[in-house]
Amino acid sequence: DHYPTLNEALNVPGGSLEFTGITSYPWEVNTEYDGRLCANSTNQHTSNTTSSVQTTITMQAGETLSFDWAVSSEGGYDKLIFYVNNSTITNINGSVDFTTYTYTAPGNGTYTFKWSYEKDYSVDNGRDTGYLDNVLYSGDEGANILMGDVNMNGVVEAADATLALRYVMGLIQLNNDQLLRADVITDGSIESSDA
């Protein structure tokens, strides 16, 4: 069985961004929260700490980076903060279910995006955790694929479900591009539920 990598947990399906942990509390893969594959901070119940993950992209003006994030924390104090080139852009705190945020590059250049769950000196509330998922760079060719289009003809149709089921039953093989599109639930394996 293949256990998802941090990059797989953070990227949209087919995305190719590379993420790195930059603190002594690295982010980790989470397959439990909200029924999705995502990643979460790891500095729960540890005062005055930061748990961060980041990616760096060369972007053109007008390109976007979007992502889903959520938090369960002490409202107003323990925050999940989104930074661009070390400048705070926005944050969420308290109890926030997955919501999508989109950043648009103001000019051509290199952008370092950082998500950081930052805790103060006292009080833990909720799960005391930040969550991140579906990071999508608009210029990432691999991420702009049609999930479910197993035969890769540009349309999701009954034939795609048939191919996925035949694969599950061991009757046919699929190439890597087809396997990526067949994993509609994006849990890293192809099952009848994907069809």
mmCIF file of C-alpha atoms in Angstrom, residues 40-194:
data_model
loop_
_atom_site.group_PDB
_atom_site.id
_atom_site.type_symbol
_atom_site.label_atom_id
_atom_site.label_comp_id
_atom_site.label_asym_id
_atom_site.label_seq_id
_atom_site.Cartn_x
_atom_site.Cartn_y
_atom_site.Cartn_z
ATOM 1 C CA ASN A 40 -1.765 19.487 9.633
ATOM 2 C CA SER A 41 0.521 21.370 12.020
ATOM 3 C CA THR A 42 2.191 19.367 14.813
ATOM 4 C CA ASN A 43 2.769 21.787 17.693
ATOM 5 C CA GLN A 44 -0.435 20.971 19.572
ATOM 6 C CA HIS A 45 -0.459 21.915 23.279
ATOM 7 C CA THR A 46 3.077 23.375 23.147
ATOM 8 C CA SER A 47 3.178 27.061 24.138
ATOM 9 C CA ASN A 48 5.216 29.667 22.250
ATOM 10 C CA THR A 49 5.831 27.430 19.233
ATOM 11 C CA THR A 50 5.464 27.629 15.470
ATOM 12 C CA SER A 51 4.719 24.835 12.994
ATOM 13 C CA SER A 52 5.342 25.880 9.379
ATOM 14 C CA VAL A 53 5.388 24.520 5.853
ATOM 15 C CA GLN A 54 6.359 26.418 2.701
ATOM 16 C CA THR A 55 6.799 26.307 -1.063
ATOM 17 C CA THR A 56 8.583 28.660 -3.475
ATOM 18 C CA ILE A 57 7.304 29.379 -6.989
ATOM 19 C CA THR A 58 8.441 31.635 -9.841
ATOM 20 C CA MET A 59 5.247 33.332 -11.012
ATOM 21 C CA GLN A 60 4.091 35.748 -13.670
ATOM 22 C CA ALA A 61 1.927 38.763 -12.806
ATOM 23 C CA GLY A 62 -1.743 37.744 -12.547
ATOM 24 C CA GLU A 63 -1.073 34.059 -11.849
ATOM 25 C CA THR A 64 -2.711 32.698 -8.717
ATOM 26 C CA LEU A 65 -2.035 30.388 -5.802
ATOM 27 C CA SER A 66 -5.174 29.061 -4.134
ATOM 28 C CA PHE A 67 -5.574 26.683 -1.201
ATOM 29 C CA ASP A 68 -8.046 25.293 1.312
ATOM 30 C CA TRP A 69 -7.298 25.846 4.988
ATOM 31 C CA ALA A 70 -8.977 25.244 8.323
ATOM 32 C CA VAL A 71 -8.141 25.755 11.977
ATOM 33 C CA SER A 72 -9.320 24.724 15.432
ATOM 34 C CA SER A 73 -7.619 26.969 17.980
ATOM 35 C CA GLU A 74 -7.838 29.519 20.763
ATOM 36 C CA GLY A 75 -9.695 32.344 18.999
ATOM 37 C CA GLY A 76 -7.726 35.553 18.621
ATOM 38 C CA TYR A 77 -4.456 34.142 19.909
ATOM 39 C CA ASP A 78 -3.372 30.853 18.282
ATOM 40 C CA LYS A 79 -3.486 31.544 14.541
ATOM 41 C CA LEU A 80 -2.875 29.854 11.212
ATOM 42 C CA ILE A 81 -1.062 32.597 9.271
ATOM 43 C CA PHE A 82 -0.439 32.821 5.511
ATOM 44 C CA TYR A 83 2.781 34.629 4.558
ATOM 45 C CA VAL A 84 4.084 35.706 1.157
ATOM 46 C CA ASN A 85 7.817 36.528 1.110
ATOM 47 C CA ASN A 86 7.747 36.792 4.926
ATOM 48 C CA SER A 87 4.924 39.355 4.935
ATOM 49 C CA THR A 88 1.675 38.414 6.693
ATOM 50 C CA ILE A 89 -1.195 38.336 4.179
ATOM 51 C CA THR A 90 -4.045 36.961 6.311
ATOM 52 C CA ASN A 91 -4.817 34.494 9.105
ATOM 53 C CA ILE A 92 -7.607 32.350 10.483
ATOM 54 C CA ASN A 93 -8.169 31.416 14.130
ATOM 55 C CA GLY A 94 -10.826 30.003 16.417
ATOM 56 C CA SER A 95 -13.028 27.400 14.733
ATOM 57 C CA VAL A 96 -12.933 27.683 10.931
ATOM 58 C CA ASP A 97 -13.941 24.832 8.599
ATOM 59 C CA PHE A 98 -12.132 24.388 5.277
ATOM 60 C CA THR A 99 -12.386 27.575 3.249
ATOM 61 C CA THR A 100 -10.602 28.545 0.024
ATOM 62 C CA TYR A 101 -8.232 31.494 -0.256
ATOM 63 C CA THR A 102 -6.686 32.776 -3.493
ATOM 64 C CA TYR A 103 -3.575 34.938 -3.785
ATOM 65 C CA THR A 104 -2.841 36.754 -7.062
ATOM 66 C CA ALA A 105 0.780 37.591 -7.920
ATOM 67 C CA PRO A 106 1.097 41.383 -8.333
ATOM 68 C CA GLY A 107 4.170 41.097 -10.549
ATOM 69 C CA ASN A 108 6.689 38.704 -12.095
ATOM 70 C CA GLY A 109 9.043 37.158 -9.581
ATOM 71 C CA THR A 110 9.838 34.462 -7.049
ATOM 72 C CA TYR A 111 7.279 33.980 -4.288
ATOM 73 C CA THR A 112 7.780 32.019 -1.081
ATOM 74 C CA PHE A 113 4.440 30.976 0.415
ATOM 75 C CA LYS A 114 4.415 29.924 4.061
ATOM 76 C CA TRP A 115 1.613 28.576 6.240
ATOM 77 C CA SER A 116 2.436 28.815 9.919
ATOM 78 C CA TYR A 117 0.428 27.731 12.958
ATOM 79 C CA GLU A 118 1.667 30.064 15.677
ATOM 80 C CA LYS A 119 0.853 29.628 19.367
ATOM 81 C CA ASP A 120 1.084 32.091 22.227
ATOM 82 C CA TYR A 121 2.237 31.413 25.797
ATOM 83 C CA SER A 122 -1.024 30.050 27.254
ATOM 84 C CA VAL A 123 -4.404 28.360 26.685
ATOM 85 C CA ASP A 124 -5.214 25.678 24.100
ATOM 86 C CA ASN A 125 -8.678 25.396 22.577
ATOM 87 C CA GLY A 126 -10.265 22.966 20.131
ATOM 88 C CA ARG A 127 -7.900 20.578 18.368
ATOM 89 C CA ASP A 128 -5.161 23.239 18.576
ATOM 90 C CA THR A 129 -4.246 22.509 14.955
ATOM 91 C CA GLY A 130 -4.042 24.166 11.538
ATOM 92 C CA TYR A 131 -4.936 22.274 8.339
ATOM 93 C CA LEU A 132 -3.988 22.823 4.679
ATOM 94 C CA ASP A 133 -5.116 21.144 1.456
ATOM 95 C CA ASN A 134 -5.558 21.541 -2.318
ATOM 96 C CA VAL A 135 -2.737 24.010 -2.893
ATOM 97 C CA LEU A 136 -3.053 24.976 -6.580
ATOM 98 C CA TYR A 137 -0.696 27.123 -8.644
ATOM 99 C CA SER A 138 -2.505 28.319 -11.776
ATOM 100 C CA GLY A 139 0.639 27.758 -13.857
ATOM 101 C CA ASP A 140 1.042 24.095 -12.782
ATOM 102 C CA GLU A 141 0.193 22.159 -15.961
ATOM 103 C CA GLY A 142 -0.163 18.810 -14.223
ATOM 104 C CA ALA A 143 -2.792 20.129 -11.836
ATOM 105 C CA ASN A 144 -5.191 21.166 -14.587
ATOM 106 C CA ILE A 145 -6.419 17.648 -15.268
ATOM 107 C CA LEU A 146 -9.977 16.369 -15.448
ATOM 108 C CA MET A 147 -10.473 13.918 -12.584
ATOM 109 C CA GLY A 148 -12.477 10.856 -13.647
ATOM 110 C CA ASP A 149 -11.441 11.143 -17.310
ATOM 111 C CA VAL A 150 -9.693 7.749 -17.257
ATOM 112 C CA ASN A 151 -9.613 7.305 -21.062
ATOM 113 C CA MET A 152 -8.301 10.896 -21.349
ATOM 114 C CA ASN A 153 -10.700 12.020 -24.076
ATOM 115 C CA GLY A 154 -11.685 15.261 -22.324
ATOM 116 C CA VAL A 155 -15.076 14.023 -21.075
ATOM 117 C CA VAL A 156 -16.094 12.124 -17.940
ATOM 118 C CA GLU A 157 -18.523 9.410 -19.046
ATOM 119 C CA ALA A 158 -19.671 5.860 -18.331
ATOM 120 C CA ALA A 159 -16.702 4.468 -20.283
ATOM 121 C CA ASP A 160 -14.357 5.984 -17.678
ATOM 122 C CA ALA A 161 -16.194 4.241 -14.823
ATOM 123 C CA THR A 162 -16.012 0.963 -16.750
ATOM 124 C CA LEU A 163 -12.243 1.326 -17.184
ATOM 125 C CA ALA A 164 -11.800 2.056 -13.463
ATOM 126 C CA LEU A 165 -13.883 -1.000 -12.498
ATOM 127 C CA ARG A 166 -12.007 -3.263 -14.912
ATOM 128 C CA TYR A 167 -8.756 -2.046 -13.344
ATOM 129 C CA VAL A 168 -10.087 -2.734 -9.812
ATOM 130 C CA MET A 169 -11.047 -6.263 -10.907
ATOM 131 C CA GLY A 170 -7.518 -6.842 -12.242
ATOM 132 C CA LEU A 171 -8.641 -7.227 -15.847
ATOM 133 C CA ILE A 172 -6.623 -4.339 -17.308
ATOM 134 C CA GLN A 173 -3.631 -2.130 -16.481
ATOM 135 C CA LEU A 174 -3.726 1.667 -16.511
ATOM 136 C CA ASN A 175 -0.769 3.983 -17.096
ATOM 137 C CA ASN A 176 0.269 6.561 -14.489
ATOM 138 C CA ASP A 177 -1.722 9.384 -16.118
ATOM 139 C CA GLN A 178 -4.834 7.191 -16.166
ATOM 140 C CA LEU A 179 -4.297 6.078 -12.548
ATOM 141 C CA LEU A 180 -4.071 9.711 -11.458
ATOM 142 C CA ARG A 181 -7.398 10.529 -13.149
ATOM 143 C CA ALA A 182 -9.087 7.346 -11.890
ATOM 144 C CA ASP A 183 -8.401 8.202 -8.228
ATOM 145 C CA VAL A 184 -11.435 10.504 -8.019
ATOM 146 C CA ILE A 185 -11.614 10.281 -4.215
ATOM 147 C CA THR A 186 -7.869 11.170 -4.151
ATOM 148 C CA ASP A 187 -6.927 8.741 -1.389
ATOM 149 C CA GLY A 188 -3.976 7.240 -3.269
ATOM 150 C CA SER A 189 -5.669 4.030 -4.446
ATOM 151 C CA ILE A 190 -8.235 3.021 -7.037
ATOM 152 C CA GLU A 191 -11.378 1.298 -5.697
ATOM 153 C CA SER A 192 -14.894 0.640 -6.969
ATOM 154 C CA SER A 193 -16.014 3.777 -5.088
ATOM 155 C CA ASP A 194 -13.865 5.876 -7.467
#
